GROMACS .gro file of N, CA, C and O in nm:
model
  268
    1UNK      N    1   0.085  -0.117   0.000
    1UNK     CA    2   0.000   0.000   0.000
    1UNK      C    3   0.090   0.124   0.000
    1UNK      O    4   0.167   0.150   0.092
    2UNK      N    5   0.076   0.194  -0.104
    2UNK     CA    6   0.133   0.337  -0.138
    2UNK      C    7   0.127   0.415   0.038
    2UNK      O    8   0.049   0.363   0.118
    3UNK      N    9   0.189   0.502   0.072
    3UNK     CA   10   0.207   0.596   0.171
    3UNK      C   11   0.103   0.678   0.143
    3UNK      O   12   0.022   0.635   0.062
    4UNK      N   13   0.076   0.826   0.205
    4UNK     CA   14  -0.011   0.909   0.227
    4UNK      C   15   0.075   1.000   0.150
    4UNK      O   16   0.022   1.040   0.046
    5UNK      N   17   0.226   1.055   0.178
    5UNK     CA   18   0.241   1.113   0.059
    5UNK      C   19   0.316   1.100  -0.047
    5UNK      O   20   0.371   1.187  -0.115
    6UNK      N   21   0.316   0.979  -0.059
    6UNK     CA   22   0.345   0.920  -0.207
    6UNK      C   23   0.207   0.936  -0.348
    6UNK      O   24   0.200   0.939  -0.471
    7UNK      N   25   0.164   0.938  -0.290
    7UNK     CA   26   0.031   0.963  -0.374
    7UNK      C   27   0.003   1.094  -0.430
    7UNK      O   28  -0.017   1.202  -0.373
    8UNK      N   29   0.005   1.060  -0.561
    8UNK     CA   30  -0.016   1.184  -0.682
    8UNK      C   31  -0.149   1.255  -0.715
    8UNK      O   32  -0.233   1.179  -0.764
    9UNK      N   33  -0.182   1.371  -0.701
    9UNK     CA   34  -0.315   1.421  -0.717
    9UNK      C   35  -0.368   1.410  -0.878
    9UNK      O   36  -0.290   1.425  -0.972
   10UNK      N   37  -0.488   1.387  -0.893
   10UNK     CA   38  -0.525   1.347  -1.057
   10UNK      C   39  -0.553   1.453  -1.139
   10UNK      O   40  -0.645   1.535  -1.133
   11UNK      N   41  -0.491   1.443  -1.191
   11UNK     CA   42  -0.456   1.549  -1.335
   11UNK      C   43  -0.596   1.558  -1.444
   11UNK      O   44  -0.623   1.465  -1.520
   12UNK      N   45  -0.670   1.674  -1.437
   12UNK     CA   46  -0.711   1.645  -1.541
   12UNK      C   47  -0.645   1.737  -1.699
   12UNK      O   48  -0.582   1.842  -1.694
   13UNK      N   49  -0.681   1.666  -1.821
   13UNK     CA   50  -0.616   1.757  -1.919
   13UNK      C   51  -0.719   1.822  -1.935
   13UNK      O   52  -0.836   1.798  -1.905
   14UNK      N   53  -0.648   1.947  -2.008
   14UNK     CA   54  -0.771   2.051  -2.032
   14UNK      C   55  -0.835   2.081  -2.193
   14UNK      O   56  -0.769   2.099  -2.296
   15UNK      N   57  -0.950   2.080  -2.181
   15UNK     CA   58  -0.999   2.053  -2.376
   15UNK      C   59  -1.038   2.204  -2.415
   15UNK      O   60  -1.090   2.299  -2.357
   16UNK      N   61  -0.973   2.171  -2.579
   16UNK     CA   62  -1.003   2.318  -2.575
   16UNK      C   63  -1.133   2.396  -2.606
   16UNK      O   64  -1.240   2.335  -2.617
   17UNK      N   65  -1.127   2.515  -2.620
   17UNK     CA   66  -1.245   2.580  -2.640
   17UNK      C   67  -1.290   2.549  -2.813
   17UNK      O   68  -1.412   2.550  -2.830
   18UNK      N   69  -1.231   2.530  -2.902
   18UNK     CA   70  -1.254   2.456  -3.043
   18UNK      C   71  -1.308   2.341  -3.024
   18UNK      O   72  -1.430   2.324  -3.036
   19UNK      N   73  -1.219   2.241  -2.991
   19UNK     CA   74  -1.307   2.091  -2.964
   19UNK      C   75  -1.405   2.099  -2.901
   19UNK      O   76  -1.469   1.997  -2.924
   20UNK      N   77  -1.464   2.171  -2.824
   20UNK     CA   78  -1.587   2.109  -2.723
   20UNK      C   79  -1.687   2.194  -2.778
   20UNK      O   80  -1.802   2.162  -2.747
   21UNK      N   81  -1.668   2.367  -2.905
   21UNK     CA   82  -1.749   2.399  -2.962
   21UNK      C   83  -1.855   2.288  -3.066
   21UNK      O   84  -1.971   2.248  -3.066
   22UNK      N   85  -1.691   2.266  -3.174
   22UNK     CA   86  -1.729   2.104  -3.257
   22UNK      C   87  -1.779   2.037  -3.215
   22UNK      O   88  -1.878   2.018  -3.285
   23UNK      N   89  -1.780   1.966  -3.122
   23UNK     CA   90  -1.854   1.867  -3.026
   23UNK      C   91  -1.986   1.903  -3.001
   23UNK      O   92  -2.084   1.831  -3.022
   24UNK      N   93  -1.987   2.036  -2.948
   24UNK     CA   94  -2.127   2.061  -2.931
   24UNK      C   95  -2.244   2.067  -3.043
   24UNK      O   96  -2.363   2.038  -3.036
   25UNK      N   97  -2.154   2.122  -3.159
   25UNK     CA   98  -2.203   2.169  -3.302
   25UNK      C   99  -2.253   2.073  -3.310
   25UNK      O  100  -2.376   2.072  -3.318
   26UNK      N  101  -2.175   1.941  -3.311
   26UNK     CA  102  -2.184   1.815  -3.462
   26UNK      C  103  -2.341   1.742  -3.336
   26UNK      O  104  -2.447   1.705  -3.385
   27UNK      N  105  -2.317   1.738  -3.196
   27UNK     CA  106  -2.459   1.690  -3.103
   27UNK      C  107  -2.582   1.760  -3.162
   27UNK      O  108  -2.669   1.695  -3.220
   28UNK      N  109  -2.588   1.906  -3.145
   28UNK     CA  110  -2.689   1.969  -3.223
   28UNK      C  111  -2.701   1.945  -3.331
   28UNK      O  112  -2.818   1.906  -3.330
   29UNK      N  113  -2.660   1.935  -3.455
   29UNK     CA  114  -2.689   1.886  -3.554
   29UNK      C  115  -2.733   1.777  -3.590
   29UNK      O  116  -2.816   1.755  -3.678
   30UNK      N  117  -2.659   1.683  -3.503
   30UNK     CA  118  -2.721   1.521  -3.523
   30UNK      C  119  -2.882   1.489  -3.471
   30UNK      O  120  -2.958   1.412  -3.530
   31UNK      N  121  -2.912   1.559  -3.356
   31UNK     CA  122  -3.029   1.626  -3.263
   31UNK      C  123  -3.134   1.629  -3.362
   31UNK      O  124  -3.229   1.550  -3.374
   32UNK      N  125  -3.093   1.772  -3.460
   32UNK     CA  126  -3.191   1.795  -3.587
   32UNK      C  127  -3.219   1.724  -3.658
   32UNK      O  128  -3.336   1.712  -3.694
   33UNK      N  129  -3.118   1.649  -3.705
   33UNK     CA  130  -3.148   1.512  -3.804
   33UNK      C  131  -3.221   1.453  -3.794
   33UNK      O  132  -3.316   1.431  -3.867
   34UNK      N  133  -3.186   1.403  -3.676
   34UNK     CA  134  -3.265   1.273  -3.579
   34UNK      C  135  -3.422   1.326  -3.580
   34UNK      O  136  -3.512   1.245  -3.599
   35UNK      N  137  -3.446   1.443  -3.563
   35UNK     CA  138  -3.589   1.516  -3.568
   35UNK      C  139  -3.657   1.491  -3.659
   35UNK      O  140  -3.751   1.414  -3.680
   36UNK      N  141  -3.588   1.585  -3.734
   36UNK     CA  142  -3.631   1.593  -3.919
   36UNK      C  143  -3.678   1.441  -3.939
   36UNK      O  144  -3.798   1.420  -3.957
   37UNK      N  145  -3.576   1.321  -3.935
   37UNK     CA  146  -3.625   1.214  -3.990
   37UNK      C  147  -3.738   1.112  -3.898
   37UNK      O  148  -3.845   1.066  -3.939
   38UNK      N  149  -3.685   1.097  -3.784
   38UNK     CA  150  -3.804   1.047  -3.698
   38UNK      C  151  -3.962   1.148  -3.669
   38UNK      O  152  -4.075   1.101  -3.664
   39UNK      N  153  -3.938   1.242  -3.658
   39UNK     CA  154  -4.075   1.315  -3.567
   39UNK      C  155  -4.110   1.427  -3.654
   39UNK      O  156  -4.183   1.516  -3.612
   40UNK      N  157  -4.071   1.428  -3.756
   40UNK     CA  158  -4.095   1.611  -3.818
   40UNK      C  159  -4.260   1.536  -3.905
   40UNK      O  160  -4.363   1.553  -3.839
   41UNK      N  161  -4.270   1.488  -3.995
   41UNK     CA  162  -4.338   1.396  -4.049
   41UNK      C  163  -4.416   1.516  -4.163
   41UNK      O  164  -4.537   1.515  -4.188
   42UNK      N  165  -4.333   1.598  -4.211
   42UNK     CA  166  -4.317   1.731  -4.325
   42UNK      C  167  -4.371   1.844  -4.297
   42UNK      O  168  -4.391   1.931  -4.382
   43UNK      N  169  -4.409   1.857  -4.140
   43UNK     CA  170  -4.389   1.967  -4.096
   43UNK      C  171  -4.299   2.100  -4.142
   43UNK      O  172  -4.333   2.213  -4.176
   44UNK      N  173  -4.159   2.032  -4.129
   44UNK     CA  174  -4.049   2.169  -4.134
   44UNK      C  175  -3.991   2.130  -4.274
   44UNK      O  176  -3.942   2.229  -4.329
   45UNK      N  177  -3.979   1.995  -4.363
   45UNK     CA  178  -3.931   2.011  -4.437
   45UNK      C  179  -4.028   2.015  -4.550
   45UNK      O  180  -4.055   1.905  -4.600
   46UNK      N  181  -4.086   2.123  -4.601
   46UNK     CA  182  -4.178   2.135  -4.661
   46UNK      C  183  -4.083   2.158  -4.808
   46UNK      O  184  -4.073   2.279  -4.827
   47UNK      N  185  -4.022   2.090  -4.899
   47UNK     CA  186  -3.928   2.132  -5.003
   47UNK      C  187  -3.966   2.057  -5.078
   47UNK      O  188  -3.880   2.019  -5.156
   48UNK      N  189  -4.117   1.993  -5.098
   48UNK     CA  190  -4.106   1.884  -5.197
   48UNK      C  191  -4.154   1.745  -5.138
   48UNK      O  192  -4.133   1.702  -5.024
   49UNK      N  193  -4.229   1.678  -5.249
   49UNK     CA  194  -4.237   1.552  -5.211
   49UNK      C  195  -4.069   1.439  -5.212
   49UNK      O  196  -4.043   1.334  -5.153
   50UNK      N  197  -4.025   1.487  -5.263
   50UNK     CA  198  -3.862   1.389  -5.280
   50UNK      C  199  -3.797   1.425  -5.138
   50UNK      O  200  -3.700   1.360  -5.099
   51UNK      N  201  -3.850   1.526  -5.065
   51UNK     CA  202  -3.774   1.562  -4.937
   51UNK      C  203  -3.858   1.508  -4.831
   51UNK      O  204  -3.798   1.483  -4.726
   52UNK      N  205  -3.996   1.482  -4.835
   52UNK     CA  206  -4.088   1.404  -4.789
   52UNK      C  207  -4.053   1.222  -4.803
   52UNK      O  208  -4.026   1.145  -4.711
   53UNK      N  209  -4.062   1.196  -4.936
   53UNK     CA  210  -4.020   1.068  -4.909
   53UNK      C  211  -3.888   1.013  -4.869
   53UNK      O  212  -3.868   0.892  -4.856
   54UNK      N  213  -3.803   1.101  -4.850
   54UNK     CA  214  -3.639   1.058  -4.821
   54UNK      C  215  -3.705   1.033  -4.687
   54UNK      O  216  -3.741   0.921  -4.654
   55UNK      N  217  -3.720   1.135  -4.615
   55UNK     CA  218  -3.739   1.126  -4.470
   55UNK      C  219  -3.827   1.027  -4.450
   55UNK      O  220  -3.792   0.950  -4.360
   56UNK      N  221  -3.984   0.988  -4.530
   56UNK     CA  222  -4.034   0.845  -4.484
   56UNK      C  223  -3.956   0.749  -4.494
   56UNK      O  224  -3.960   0.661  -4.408
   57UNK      N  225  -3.907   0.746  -4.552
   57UNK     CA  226  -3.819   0.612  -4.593
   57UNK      C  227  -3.723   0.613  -4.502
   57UNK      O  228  -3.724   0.516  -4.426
   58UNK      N  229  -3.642   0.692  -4.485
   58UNK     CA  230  -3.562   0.728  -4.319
   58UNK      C  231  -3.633   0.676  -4.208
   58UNK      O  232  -3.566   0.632  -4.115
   59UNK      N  233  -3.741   0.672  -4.201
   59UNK     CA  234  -3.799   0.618  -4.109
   59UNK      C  235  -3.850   0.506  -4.092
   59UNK      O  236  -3.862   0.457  -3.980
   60UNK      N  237  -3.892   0.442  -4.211
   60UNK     CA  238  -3.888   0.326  -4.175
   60UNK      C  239  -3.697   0.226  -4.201
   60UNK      O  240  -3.683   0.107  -4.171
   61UNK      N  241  -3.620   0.286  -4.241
   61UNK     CA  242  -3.499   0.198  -4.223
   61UNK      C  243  -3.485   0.211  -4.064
   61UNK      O  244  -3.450   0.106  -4.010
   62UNK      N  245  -3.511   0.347  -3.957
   62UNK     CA  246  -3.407   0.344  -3.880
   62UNK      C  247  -3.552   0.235  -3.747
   62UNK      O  248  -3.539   0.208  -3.628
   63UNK      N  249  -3.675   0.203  -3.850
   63UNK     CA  250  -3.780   0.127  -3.726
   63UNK      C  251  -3.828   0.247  -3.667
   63UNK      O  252  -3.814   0.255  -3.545
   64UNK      N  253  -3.895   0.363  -3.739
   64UNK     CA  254  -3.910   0.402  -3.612
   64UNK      C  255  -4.098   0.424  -3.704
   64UNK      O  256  -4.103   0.460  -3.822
   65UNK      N  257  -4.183   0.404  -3.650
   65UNK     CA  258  -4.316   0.370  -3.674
   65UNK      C  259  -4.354   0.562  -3.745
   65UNK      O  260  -4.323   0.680  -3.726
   66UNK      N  261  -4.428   0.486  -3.820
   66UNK     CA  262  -4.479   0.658  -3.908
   66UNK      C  263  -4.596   0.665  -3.929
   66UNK      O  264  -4.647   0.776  -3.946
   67UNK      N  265  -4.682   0.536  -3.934
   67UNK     CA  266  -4.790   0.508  -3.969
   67UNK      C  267  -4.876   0.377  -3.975
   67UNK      O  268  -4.991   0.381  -4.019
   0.00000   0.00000   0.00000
């Protein structure tokens, strides 16, 4: 058993303010996706039936019930 002060305090590294923006970005974005194709049901993507059926069809590959 290590001593009392042999023992090293835990380091954390520090992330930067770029990476954890990206990080946050690419969560939000994936967020929307995930929306758009499961729950929007052409609500927001009103651009067309070809933008309508991508997203049904998105939905039924990823299982997620539409109808």
């Amino acid at each position: 058993m290590p001593k009392a002060d042999s023992v090293k305090p835990l380091v954390i590294p520090a992330i930067s303010t770029r990476l954890l923006l990206t990080a946050a970005g690419v969560v939000i974005l994936l967020l929307a996706l995930a929306y758009l194709v499961a729950f929007d049901q052409g609500a927001l993507s009103r651009s067309g039936m070809y933008m309508h059926e991508l997203m049904h069809d998105g939905r039924h590959l990823l299982g997620v019930p539409c109808h």
